[in-house]
Amino acid sequence: MKTKSLLLIITLLICTTLHAEPAYTDEEKRVMQRYYELFSQPDEEKEFYVLNQQVKAIMEKRSGRQGYYVFRINEVTYEINMGRSSKALKMAQEVLKEMKEHGDNYFDMIYSTMGTIYEDRGNYKMSHYYNEKAINMVQPTDTIGKIGAYLGMANLESSNHPDEAIRLVDYILPYCRKYPNHYNYAQTMKALAYFFKNDTEAFFRTLREYNMYKGEHNLMDEQNDGIMQTINAILTNNHQAAISLINDKTLFTENMGYYDMLIQMYKLKGEPEQVIDVQRRKLNAIDSLNANLIFENMNQMNAEMEVNKAQQEVIKNRMYWLSAVLALLVVVMLLLLWRHLTRRRYQKRLLKKNQELEVALDHAKESDRMKTLFIQHVSHEIRTPLNVITGYAQIVNNPDYDLDDATRKSMLGDISRNTKAITDIVNELLELADGESREHYELNDDIAVNELCRKMINETESLNDGRLQLNFKSMVGDDYTLKSNRMALGNILLQLLNNAVKFTKEGSVELCVRELPANGGTEFSVTDTGIGISKEHQDLVFERFYKVDAFKQGFGLGLTVCLKMARLLGATLVLDKHYNKGARFVLTVHG
């Protein structure tokens, strides 16, 4: 849907330019007409590129360098339509380089195109970055360029941030009134935003304005009409017609916009299973699109690092970290698999024959399920920071990108943070494996309780960064000591504090310690004012891989590791189900 929309914007730019030019010859008209016919015909690629050379020559002669670049960008758009976004991205970078070498100031056109390429890959952050650059680079006197840049951003924001899309369209609408086709497309973007906002009344009001304006100007627009008809069918519960329109390849290509339209339709129908299925297909599509690009970017990154020594060292270190993390991950997986197979062999020898077969079968099924779940979690959690590292590394190390110091520093910061995120994932896995292999901890440390708690508060502050109020409340003296394992106890408290900071948007996190004279134990509690844990999740929070918020980054192993470590200390760890102003976890270390 959105790739075709970009093509529409570029075509409108061309048509607007042509109105001011002398009449075309019959031969030029024939070439131009055939050229546009070939945009959606993959079997005629050779003829398309032959005609594209002719059209570029025509436009350069008539409209100068601007006309030439319009058709250079059309080549990029053609590759997007053919599903070859990796090639399209390389071609876009070549056009950008050519503009800089010739001193041509038409950057807004190529930045809008690059925004569409990343949008087509499902990379919203990079797409927003380039669309914003297009808006900032357009010349103040270039009304047509301004319309294209703003409508490109509105197209991107329509499903993600519909209110922002509406604001962008309302800003640019006055500029569109002189150009009926532009105005028509802007109204379609506004209607699409109202659809994703689920504002039915506003959509139908916009549809009436669209039809009235179209009739007044005698416009023929199958693409925009098709989008309007699709939304109208969904909102009037004519879902069969809507699905038929969505699957019409002349209206919607199978990209991110296609999936967003299906997801919104199933949300409005109240079919969560269908929503989940389409979201899964969308993620698979993003993975498939990004797989080749990741390796291409890594190779390109290595080549570019040889040019700049300082940047080479920075990126090389991160690549070493990545390789080490992946190697450690493979080792951990092999260790877990080896341990699992060993345990199963021993179980087969100990159980009776009839019970042995049944238990082995059940154990094998559970093993496959856990192994699949583990791989899914690893793939999902590693993929997101890898995409960020790869995407930003490509930009930071590409001399063609004009980045200011603040932007470069921000991107390097994101690379560092995501590298740390991968390291934290491996540390969680190693802690889980260590806990599984132990039977108990040595309790030989004399621990100054208040000193340990203050240390854990200070370490947590690095994650908190002043966002929340971190409090320590002690009901014992500074000379109060505890016989236990310092490392294990500290890790449990640090994990509980980090969890509290992670799931608290505002307010405070408090660590409290008190003595239990009745049983000679010590009680530690971590209390926050965060989102809390609803009743249906309270009995499951210590399960492996279980996460209350499936979209939060992490494996869902933190509390599992804490519970395991507590048991190895001979302690107990529970969730306080009576506390309802956030979450409170209570660790009791017995004397």
Coordinates of C-alpha atoms in Angstrom, one line a residue:
M1 CA 0.0 0.0 0.0
K2 CA 2.6 2.5 1.1
T3 CA 5.1 1.8 -1.7
K4 CA 2.4 2.4 -4.3
S5 CA 1.6 5.7 -2.4
L6 CA 5.2 6.8 -2.8
L7 CA 5.0 6.1 -6.5
L8 CA 1.9 8.2 -6.7
I9 CA 3.6 11.1 -5.0
I10 CA 6.5 11.0 -7.5
T11 CA 4.2 10.7 -10.5
L12 CA 2.3 13.7 -9.3
L13 CA 5.6 15.6 -9.0
I14 CA 6.4 14.7 -12.6
C15 CA 2.9 15.6 -13.9
T16 CA 3.0 19.0 -12.1
T17 CA 6.4 19.7 -13.6
L18 CA 5.2 18.8 -17.1
H19 CA 2.3 21.2 -17.0
A20 CA 4.8 24.1 -17.4
E21 CA 6.8 22.4 -20.2
P22 CA 6.1 22.7 -24.0
A23 CA 3.8 20.1 -25.5
Y24 CA 5.3 16.6 -26.0
T25 CA 5.8 15.1 -29.4
D26 CA 3.8 12.0 -30.4
E27 CA 6.9 9.9 -30.0
E28 CA 7.7 11.3 -26.5
K29 CA 4.1 10.7 -25.5
R30 CA 4.3 7.1 -26.6
V31 CA 7.5 6.5 -24.7
M32 CA 6.1 8.1 -21.5
Q33 CA 2.9 6.1 -21.7
R34 CA 4.6 2.8 -22.2
Y35 CA 7.1 3.7 -19.4
Y36 CA 4.3 4.1 -16.8
E37 CA 2.7 0.8 -18.0
L38 CA 5.8 -1.1 -17.2
F39 CA 6.0 0.0 -13.6
S40 CA 4.0 -3.0 -12.4
Q41 CA 5.2 -5.6 -14.9
P42 CA 8.1 -7.5 -13.5
D43 CA 8.4 -9.7 -16.7
E44 CA 9.3 -6.6 -18.7
E45 CA 12.3 -5.4 -16.7
K46 CA 14.7 -5.2 -19.6
E47 CA 12.3 -3.0 -21.6
F48 CA 11.6 -0.8 -18.5
Y49 CA 15.2 0.1 -18.1
V50 CA 15.7 0.7 -21.8
L51 CA 12.7 3.1 -21.7
N52 CA 13.9 4.6 -18.4
Q53 CA 17.1 5.8 -20.1
Q54 CA 15.1 7.4 -22.9
V55 CA 12.8 9.1 -20.4
K56 CA 15.7 10.4 -18.3
A57 CA 17.2 12.0 -21.4
I58 CA 13.8 13.6 -22.3
M59 CA 13.3 15.0 -18.8
E60 CA 16.9 16.2 -18.4
K61 CA 16.6 18.1 -21.6
R62 CA 13.2 19.6 -20.7
S63 CA 13.5 20.1 -16.9
G64 CA 17.2 20.0 -16.2
R65 CA 18.8 18.1 -13.3
Q66 CA 15.5 18.0 -11.3
G67 CA 13.7 16.1 -14.0
Y68 CA 16.7 13.8 -14.3
Y69 CA 16.7 12.9 -10.6
V70 CA 12.9 12.3 -10.6
F71 CA 13.4 9.5 -13.0
R72 CA 16.5 8.2 -11.2
I73 CA 14.3 7.9 -8.2
N74 CA 11.7 6.1 -10.3
E75 CA 14.3 3.4 -10.9
V76 CA 14.6 3.0 -7.1
T77 CA 10.8 2.9 -6.8
Y78 CA 10.6 0.2 -9.5
E79 CA 13.1 -2.0 -7.5
I80 CA 10.9 -1.5 -4.4
N81 CA 7.8 -2.6 -6.3
M82 CA 9.7 -5.6 -7.6
G83 CA 10.4 -6.6 -3.9
R84 CA 14.2 -5.9 -4.2
S85 CA 14.5 -3.4 -1.4
S86 CA 18.2 -4.3 -0.8
K87 CA 19.0 -3.3 -4.4
A88 CA 16.8 -0.3 -4.0
L89 CA 18.7 0.9 -1.0
K90 CA 22.0 0.7 -2.8
M91 CA 20.6 2.6 -5.8
A92 CA 19.2 5.3 -3.5
Q93 CA 22.7 5.7 -1.9
E94 CA 24.2 6.0 -5.3
V95 CA 21.7 8.8 -6.2
L96 CA 22.5 10.6 -3.0
K97 CA 26.2 10.3 -3.7
E98 CA 25.7 11.7 -7.2
M99 CA 23.7 14.7 -5.9
K100 CA 26.5 15.5 -3.5
E101 CA 29.2 15.2 -6.1
H102 CA 27.3 17.5 -8.6
G103 CA 26.2 19.9 -5.9
D104 CA 22.6 19.3 -6.7
N105 CA 20.2 20.3 -3.9
Y106 CA 17.3 17.8 -4.3
F107 CA 18.0 15.8 -1.2
D108 CA 14.4 15.8 0.0
M109 CA 13.4 13.6 -2.9
I110 CA 15.9 10.9 -2.2
Y111 CA 15.5 11.1 1.6
S112 CA 11.7 10.5 1.1
T113 CA 12.5 7.5 -1.1
M114 CA 14.9 6.0 1.5
G115 CA 12.3 6.5 4.2
T116 CA 9.9 4.4 2.1
I117 CA 12.5 1.7 1.6
Y118 CA 13.0 1.3 5.4
E119 CA 9.3 1.5 6.0
D120 CA 8.8 -1.3 3.5
R121 CA 11.3 -3.4 5.6
G122 CA 9.3 -2.6 8.8
N123 CA 12.1 -0.4 10.2
Y124 CA 9.9 2.5 11.5
K125 CA 12.8 4.3 13.3
M126 CA 15.0 4.5 10.2
S127 CA 12.0 5.4 8.0
H128 CA 11.0 8.2 10.4
Y129 CA 14.6 9.5 10.4
Y130 CA 14.8 9.8 6.6
N131 CA 11.3 11.3 6.3
E132 CA 12.2 13.9 8.9
K133 CA 15.4 14.7 6.9
A134 CA 13.3 15.1 3.8
I135 CA 11.1 17.7 5.5
N136 CA 14.1 19.6 6.9
M137 CA 15.9 19.6 3.5
V138 CA 13.1 20.7 1.2
Q139 CA 13.5 24.3 -0.1
P140 CA 11.1 26.9 1.4
T141 CA 10.0 27.9 -2.1
D142 CA 9.5 24.4 -3.4
T143 CA 5.8 23.9 -2.7
I144 CA 5.6 20.6 -4.6
G145 CA 8.6 19.2 -2.7
K146 CA 7.1 20.3 0.6
I147 CA 3.9 18.5 -0.2
G148 CA 5.7 15.3 -1.1
A149 CA 7.8 15.4 2.0
Y150 CA 4.9 16.1 4.4
L151 CA 2.6 13.5 2.8
G152 CA 5.4 11.0 2.9
M153 CA 5.7 11.4 6.6
A154 CA 1.9 11.4 7.1
N155 CA 1.8 8.1 5.1
L156 CA 4.4 6.6 7.5
E157 CA 2.6 7.9 10.7
S158 CA -1.0 7.0 9.6
S159 CA -0.9 3.5 11.3
N160 CA 1.6 4.2 14.1
H161 CA 0.7 7.7 15.2
P162 CA -2.6 8.7 13.5
D163 CA -3.0 12.0 15.4
E164 CA 0.5 13.1 14.1
A165 CA -0.5 12.0 10.6
I166 CA -3.7 14.1 10.8
R167 CA -1.7 17.1 12.1
L168 CA 0.8 16.8 9.1
V169 CA -2.1 16.6 6.6
D170 CA -3.9 19.6 8.1
Y171 CA -0.7 21.6 7.8
I172 CA -0.1 20.8 4.2
L173 CA -3.7 20.8 2.9
P174 CA -3.7 24.6 2.1
Y175 CA -0.7 24.1 -0.1
C176 CA -2.5 21.2 -1.9
R177 CA -5.5 23.2 -3.0
K178 CA -3.8 24.3 -6.2
Y179 CA -3.1 20.7 -7.2
P180 CA -6.3 18.5 -7.2
N181 CA -4.4 15.2 -7.3
H182 CA -2.3 16.2 -4.3
Y183 CA -5.3 17.3 -2.4
N184 CA -7.1 14.1 -3.2
Y185 CA -4.2 12.0 -1.9
A186 CA -3.9 14.1 1.2
Q187 CA -7.6 13.5 2.0
T188 CA -6.9 9.8 1.6
M189 CA -4.0 9.9 4.1
K190 CA -6.3 11.7 6.5
A191 CA -9.1 9.2 6.1
L192 CA -6.5 6.4 6.6
A193 CA -5.3 8.0 9.9
Y194 CA -8.9 8.3 11.1
F195 CA -9.4 4.6 10.3
F196 CA -6.4 3.5 12.4
K197 CA -7.5 5.9 15.2
N198 CA -10.9 4.1 15.1
D199 CA -12.7 7.5 14.6
T200 CA -15.6 6.3 12.4
E201 CA -17.5 9.6 12.3
A202 CA -14.4 11.5 11.2
F203 CA -13.6 9.0 8.5
F204 CA -17.1 9.2 6.9
R205 CA -16.9 13.0 7.1
T206 CA -13.6 12.9 5.3
L207 CA -15.0 10.4 2.8
R208 CA -17.9 12.8 1.9
E209 CA -15.4 15.7 1.4
Y210 CA -13.2 13.4 -0.7
N211 CA -16.1 12.4 -3.0
M212 CA -17.4 15.9 -3.3
Y213 CA -14.0 17.3 -4.1
K214 CA -13.4 14.5 -6.6
G215 CA -16.7 15.2 -8.3
E216 CA -16.1 18.9 -8.5
H217 CA -12.7 18.4 -10.2
N218 CA -13.6 15.3 -12.3
L219 CA -10.8 13.2 -10.9
M220 CA -10.1 9.6 -11.7
D221 CA -8.0 7.9 -9.0
E222 CA -8.3 4.1 -8.7
Q223 CA -5.6 3.8 -6.0
N224 CA -7.1 6.3 -3.6
D225 CA -10.6 5.1 -4.4
G226 CA -9.6 1.6 -3.6
I227 CA -8.2 2.6 -0.2
M228 CA -11.4 4.5 0.6
Q229 CA -13.6 1.6 -0.5
T230 CA -11.6 -0.8 1.6
I231 CA -12.0 1.2 4.8
N232 CA -15.7 1.9 4.1
A233 CA -16.2 -1.9 3.7
I234 CA -14.5 -2.6 7.0
L235 CA -16.4 0.1 8.9
T236 CA -19.7 -1.0 7.5
N237 CA -19.0 -4.7 8.4
N238 CA -18.8 -5.8 4.8
H239 CA -15.6 -7.8 5.7
Q240 CA -15.7 -10.2 2.6
A241 CA -15.6 -7.2 0.3
A242 CA -12.8 -5.6 2.4
I243 CA -10.7 -8.8 2.4
S244 CA -11.1 -9.0 -1.4
L245 CA -10.0 -5.4 -1.8
I246 CA -7.0 -5.9 0.6
N247 CA -5.9 -8.9 -1.4
D248 CA -6.1 -7.0 -4.7
K249 CA -2.5 -6.6 -5.8
T250 CA -3.3 -3.5 -7.9
L251 CA -4.3 -1.7 -4.6
F252 CA -2.2 -3.3 -1.8
T253 CA 1.2 -4.8 -2.1
E254 CA 2.1 -7.3 0.6
N255 CA 4.2 -5.0 2.8
M256 CA 3.8 -3.4 6.2
G257 CA 0.8 -1.3 5.2
Y258 CA -1.0 -4.5 4.0
Y259 CA -0.5 -6.2 7.4
D260 CA -1.5 -3.1 9.3
M261 CA -4.7 -2.9 7.4
L262 CA -5.5 -6.5 8.2
I263 CA -4.6 -6.1 11.8
Q264 CA -6.8 -3.1 12.3
M265 CA -9.7 -4.9 10.5
Y266 CA -9.5 -7.9 12.8
K267 CA -9.2 -5.7 15.8
L268 CA -12.4 -3.9 14.9
K269 CA -14.0 -7.3 14.3
G270 CA -12.9 -8.5 17.8
E271 CA -10.9 -11.5 16.5
P272 CA -7.7 -11.5 18.6
E273 CA -6.5 -14.8 17.2
Q274 CA -6.5 -13.4 13.7
V275 CA -4.7 -10.2 15.0
I276 CA -2.0 -12.4 16.5
D277 CA -1.7 -14.5 13.3
V278 CA -1.3 -11.4 11.1
Q279 CA 1.2 -9.9 13.6
R280 CA 3.2 -13.1 13.4
R281 CA 3.1 -13.0 9.6
K282 CA 4.3 -9.4 9.8
L283 CA 7.2 -10.2 12.0
N284 CA 8.2 -13.2 9.8
A285 CA 8.0 -10.8 6.8
I286 CA 10.3 -8.3 8.5
D287 CA 12.7 -11.1 9.5
S288 CA 12.8 -12.3 5.9
L289 CA 13.4 -8.9 4.5
N290 CA 16.1 -8.0 7.0
A291 CA 18.1 -11.3 6.8
N292 CA 20.1 -10.6 3.7
L293 CA 20.5 -6.9 4.5
I294 CA 22.1 -7.6 7.9
F295 CA 25.0 -9.6 6.2
E296 CA 25.3 -7.0 3.4
N297 CA 25.5 -4.2 6.0
M298 CA 28.1 -6.1 8.0
N299 CA 30.3 -6.6 4.9
Q300 CA 29.9 -2.9 3.9
M301 CA 30.6 -1.9 7.4
N302 CA 33.9 -3.8 7.4
A303 CA 35.0 -2.2 4.1
E304 CA 34.1 1.3 5.4
M305 CA 36.0 0.8 8.6
E306 CA 39.2 0.4 6.7
V307 CA 38.9 4.0 5.5
N308 CA 38.6 5.6 9.0
K309 CA 40.9 4.1 11.6
A310 CA 39.3 5.7 14.6
Q311 CA 35.8 4.4 13.7
Q312 CA 37.3 1.1 12.7
E313 CA 38.4 0.4 16.3
V314 CA 35.0 1.3 17.8
I315 CA 33.1 -0.9 15.4
K316 CA 35.6 -3.7 15.6
N317 CA 35.3 -3.9 19.4
R318 CA 31.5 -4.2 19.1
M319 CA 31.9 -6.9 16.5
Y320 CA 34.2 -8.8 18.9
W321 CA 31.6 -8.5 21.6
L322 CA 28.9 -9.7 19.3
S323 CA 31.0 -12.7 18.3
A324 CA 31.8 -13.5 21.9
V325 CA 28.2 -13.3 22.9
L326 CA 27.1 -15.6 20.1
A327 CA 29.8 -18.1 20.9
L328 CA 28.8 -18.0 24.6
L329 CA 25.2 -18.5 23.7
V330 CA 26.0 -21.6 21.6
V331 CA 28.1 -23.0 24.5
V332 CA 25.2 -22.4 27.0
M333 CA 22.7 -24.0 24.6
L334 CA 25.0 -27.1 24.2
L335 CA 25.5 -27.4 27.9
L336 CA 21.8 -27.2 28.6
L337 CA 21.1 -29.8 25.9
W338 CA 23.8 -32.1 27.2
R339 CA 22.6 -31.8 30.7
H340 CA 19.0 -32.5 29.7
L341 CA 20.0 -35.6 27.7
T342 CA 22.1 -36.9 30.6
R343 CA 19.2 -36.5 33.0
R344 CA 16.8 -38.3 30.7
R345 CA 19.2 -41.3 30.3
Y346 CA 19.4 -41.7 34.1
Q347 CA 15.6 -41.4 34.5
K348 CA 15.2 -44.3 32.0
R349 CA 17.4 -46.6 34.1
L350 CA 15.6 -45.8 37.4
L351 CA 12.0 -46.1 36.4
K352 CA 10.0 -49.3 35.7
K353 CA 9.6 -50.3 32.1
N354 CA 6.0 -49.3 31.7
Q355 CA 6.4 -46.0 33.6
E356 CA 9.8 -45.4 31.9
L357 CA 8.3 -45.3 28.4
E358 CA 5.5 -43.0 29.4
V359 CA 7.7 -40.6 31.4
A360 CA 10.4 -40.6 28.6
L361 CA 7.7 -39.7 26.0
D362 CA 6.3 -36.9 28.2
H363 CA 9.8 -35.6 28.9
A364 CA 10.7 -35.6 25.2
K365 CA 7.6 -33.6 24.4
E366 CA 8.3 -31.1 27.1
S367 CA 11.9 -30.9 26.1
D368 CA 10.9 -30.0 22.5
R369 CA 8.5 -27.4 23.7
M370 CA 11.0 -25.8 26.1
K371 CA 13.8 -26.0 23.4
T372 CA 11.5 -24.3 20.8
L373 CA 10.4 -21.7 23.4
F374 CA 14.0 -21.1 24.4
I375 CA 15.1 -20.6 20.8
Q376 CA 12.2 -18.3 20.1
H377 CA 13.0 -16.2 23.1
V378 CA 16.7 -16.0 22.2
S379 CA 16.0 -15.2 18.6
H380 CA 13.5 -12.5 19.5
E381 CA 15.5 -10.8 22.2
I382 CA 18.8 -10.9 20.2
R383 CA 17.3 -9.8 16.9
T384 CA 16.0 -6.4 18.1
P385 CA 19.3 -5.1 19.5
L386 CA 21.2 -6.6 16.5
N387 CA 19.0 -4.7 14.1
V388 CA 19.6 -1.4 16.0
I389 CA 23.4 -2.1 16.1
T390 CA 23.6 -3.0 12.4
G391 CA 21.4 -0.1 11.2
Y392 CA 23.1 2.6 13.2
A393 CA 26.6 1.2 12.5
Q394 CA 25.8 1.4 8.8
I395 CA 24.9 5.1 9.2
V396 CA 27.6 6.1 11.5
N397 CA 30.3 4.6 9.3
N398 CA 28.9 5.8 6.0
P399 CA 30.7 9.0 5.0
D400 CA 27.8 9.9 2.7
Y401 CA 25.6 10.5 5.7
D402 CA 25.8 14.1 7.0
L403 CA 25.4 13.5 10.7
D404 CA 25.9 16.2 13.4
D405 CA 27.8 15.4 16.5
A406 CA 24.7 15.1 18.7
T407 CA 23.1 12.6 16.3
R408 CA 26.3 10.5 15.9
K409 CA 26.7 10.5 19.7
S410 CA 23.1 9.4 20.2
M411 CA 23.5 6.6 17.6
L412 CA 26.7 5.4 19.2
G413 CA 25.0 5.5 22.6
D414 CA 22.2 3.3 21.2
I415 CA 24.8 0.8 19.8
S416 CA 26.5 0.7 23.3
R417 CA 23.2 0.2 25.1
N418 CA 22.0 -2.6 22.8
T419 CA 25.4 -4.3 23.1
K420 CA 25.0 -4.2 26.8
A421 CA 21.4 -5.6 26.4
I422 CA 22.9 -8.7 24.6
T423 CA 25.5 -9.1 27.3
D424 CA 22.8 -8.9 30.0
I425 CA 20.8 -11.7 28.2
V426 CA 23.8 -14.0 28.2
N427 CA 24.5 -13.2 31.9
E428 CA 20.9 -14.2 32.7
L429 CA 21.3 -17.5 30.9
L430 CA 24.6 -18.2 32.6
E431 CA 23.1 -17.4 36.0
L432 CA 20.2 -19.8 35.3
A433 CA 22.7 -22.5 34.2
D434 CA 24.8 -21.9 37.3
G435 CA 21.7 -22.2 39.5
E436 CA 20.6 -25.4 37.8
S437 CA 24.0 -27.1 38.4
R438 CA 24.3 -26.2 42.1
E439 CA 22.8 -28.0 45.0
H440 CA 23.5 -25.3 47.6
Y441 CA 25.7 -22.2 48.2
E442 CA 28.5 -22.1 50.8
L443 CA 27.2 -19.9 53.7
N444 CA 30.6 -18.8 55.0
D445 CA 30.4 -15.0 54.6
D446 CA 29.8 -12.6 57.5
I447 CA 27.7 -9.9 55.8
A448 CA 27.2 -6.4 57.1
V449 CA 23.5 -6.1 56.0
N450 CA 23.2 -2.3 55.9
E451 CA 26.5 -2.0 53.9
L452 CA 25.4 -4.6 51.4
C453 CA 22.0 -2.9 50.9
R454 CA 23.5 0.5 50.4
K455 CA 25.8 -1.0 47.8
M456 CA 22.9 -2.5 45.9
I457 CA 21.0 0.8 46.0
N458 CA 24.1 2.6 44.5
E459 CA 24.5 0.0 41.7
T460 CA 20.7 0.3 40.9
E461 CA 21.1 4.0 40.5
S462 CA 23.1 3.5 37.3
L463 CA 20.0 2.0 35.7
N464 CA 17.7 4.5 37.3
D465 CA 19.7 7.5 36.3
G466 CA 17.8 9.8 38.7
R467 CA 14.4 9.0 37.2
L468 CA 12.9 7.5 40.4
Q469 CA 13.4 8.0 44.1
L470 CA 15.5 5.1 45.4
N471 CA 15.1 4.6 49.2
F472 CA 16.7 2.4 51.7
K473 CA 14.9 1.8 55.0
S474 CA 16.8 -0.2 57.7
M475 CA 15.3 -1.4 61.0
V476 CA 18.6 -2.9 62.1
G477 CA 21.9 -1.3 63.3
D478 CA 25.0 -0.9 61.1
D479 CA 26.7 -3.6 63.3
Y480 CA 24.0 -6.1 62.4
T481 CA 25.5 -9.1 60.4
L482 CA 24.2 -12.1 58.7
K483 CA 25.9 -15.5 58.0
S484 CA 25.2 -16.3 54.3
N485 CA 26.7 -16.1 50.8
R486 CA 27.5 -12.5 49.9
M487 CA 27.5 -12.9 46.1
A488 CA 24.2 -14.8 45.9
L489 CA 22.4 -12.5 48.3
G490 CA 23.6 -9.4 46.5
N491 CA 22.6 -10.8 43.1
I492 CA 19.1 -11.5 44.3
L493 CA 18.6 -8.0 45.8
L494 CA 20.1 -6.3 42.7
Q495 CA 17.8 -8.3 40.4
L496 CA 14.7 -7.4 42.4
L497 CA 15.7 -3.7 42.5
N498 CA 16.4 -3.6 38.7
N499 CA 13.0 -5.3 38.1
A500 CA 11.3 -2.7 40.2
V501 CA 13.0 0.2 38.4
K502 CA 12.2 -1.4 35.0
F503 CA 8.5 -1.6 35.6
T504 CA 8.0 1.7 37.5
K505 CA 7.4 4.8 35.4
E506 CA 7.2 7.3 38.3
G507 CA 7.3 7.3 42.1
S508 CA 9.8 5.4 44.1
V509 CA 11.5 2.1 44.8
E510 CA 12.3 1.1 48.4
L511 CA 14.6 -1.6 49.8
C512 CA 13.7 -2.4 53.5
V513 CA 15.5 -4.7 55.9
R514 CA 14.4 -5.9 59.3
E515 CA 15.2 -8.6 61.8
L516 CA 12.7 -11.5 62.6
P517 CA 13.4 -12.3 66.3
A518 CA 10.8 -15.1 66.3
N519 CA 12.8 -17.4 64.0
G520 CA 16.2 -15.7 64.1
G521 CA 15.9 -14.7 60.4
T522 CA 16.3 -11.5 58.4
E523 CA 13.6 -10.1 56.0
F524 CA 14.4 -8.0 52.9
S525 CA 11.6 -6.4 51.0
V526 CA 11.7 -4.5 47.6
T527 CA 8.6 -2.3 47.1
D528 CA 7.8 -0.1 44.1
T529 CA 5.0 2.1 42.9
G530 CA 4.9 0.7 39.4
I531 CA 2.4 -1.2 37.3
G532 CA 1.9 -4.0 39.8
I533 CA 1.0 -7.6 39.0
S534 CA -2.6 -8.5 38.4
K535 CA -4.2 -11.5 40.2
E536 CA -4.2 -13.7 37.2
H537 CA -0.4 -13.3 36.8
Q538 CA 0.6 -13.5 40.5
D539 CA 1.0 -17.3 40.6
L540 CA 3.0 -17.4 37.4
V541 CA 5.7 -14.7 37.8
F542 CA 8.4 -17.1 38.9
E543 CA 7.9 -19.5 35.9
R544 CA 10.6 -19.7 33.3
F545 CA 10.2 -17.3 30.3
Y546 CA 6.9 -16.0 31.8
K547 CA 6.5 -12.2 31.2
V548 CA 3.4 -10.2 32.3
D549 CA 4.1 -7.7 29.5
A550 CA 5.1 -9.8 26.4
F551 CA 6.4 -6.7 24.6
K552 CA 8.9 -5.8 27.4
Q553 CA 12.5 -6.7 26.5
G554 CA 14.0 -9.6 28.4
F555 CA 13.7 -13.4 28.7
G556 CA 11.4 -13.6 31.7
L557 CA 14.1 -15.4 33.6
G558 CA 15.0 -12.8 36.3
L559 CA 12.6 -13.8 38.9
T560 CA 13.1 -17.5 38.1
V561 CA 16.9 -17.1 38.8
C562 CA 16.1 -15.2 42.0
L563 CA 13.9 -17.9 43.3
K564 CA 16.4 -20.6 42.4
M565 CA 19.2 -18.7 44.2
A566 CA 17.1 -18.1 47.2
R567 CA 16.3 -21.8 47.6
L568 CA 20.0 -22.6 47.3
L569 CA 20.6 -20.2 50.2
G570 CA 18.0 -21.9 52.2
A571 CA 15.9 -18.7 52.0
T572 CA 12.3 -18.0 50.7
L573 CA 11.2 -15.5 48.1
V574 CA 7.5 -14.6 47.7
L575 CA 5.3 -12.0 46.1
D576 CA 3.3 -10.0 48.6
K577 CA -0.2 -10.4 47.1
H578 CA -1.8 -8.0 49.6
Y579 CA 0.2 -5.0 48.4
N580 CA -1.8 -3.2 45.7
K581 CA 0.1 0.1 45.0
G582 CA 2.7 -1.5 42.8
A583 CA 4.6 -4.7 43.5
R584 CA 6.5 -6.0 46.6
F585 CA 8.8 -9.0 46.8
V586 CA 9.8 -10.4 50.2
L587 CA 13.1 -12.4 50.7
T588 CA 13.4 -14.1 54.1
V589 CA 16.9 -15.4 55.0
H590 CA 16.5 -17.9 57.9
G591 CA 19.0 -17.8 60.8

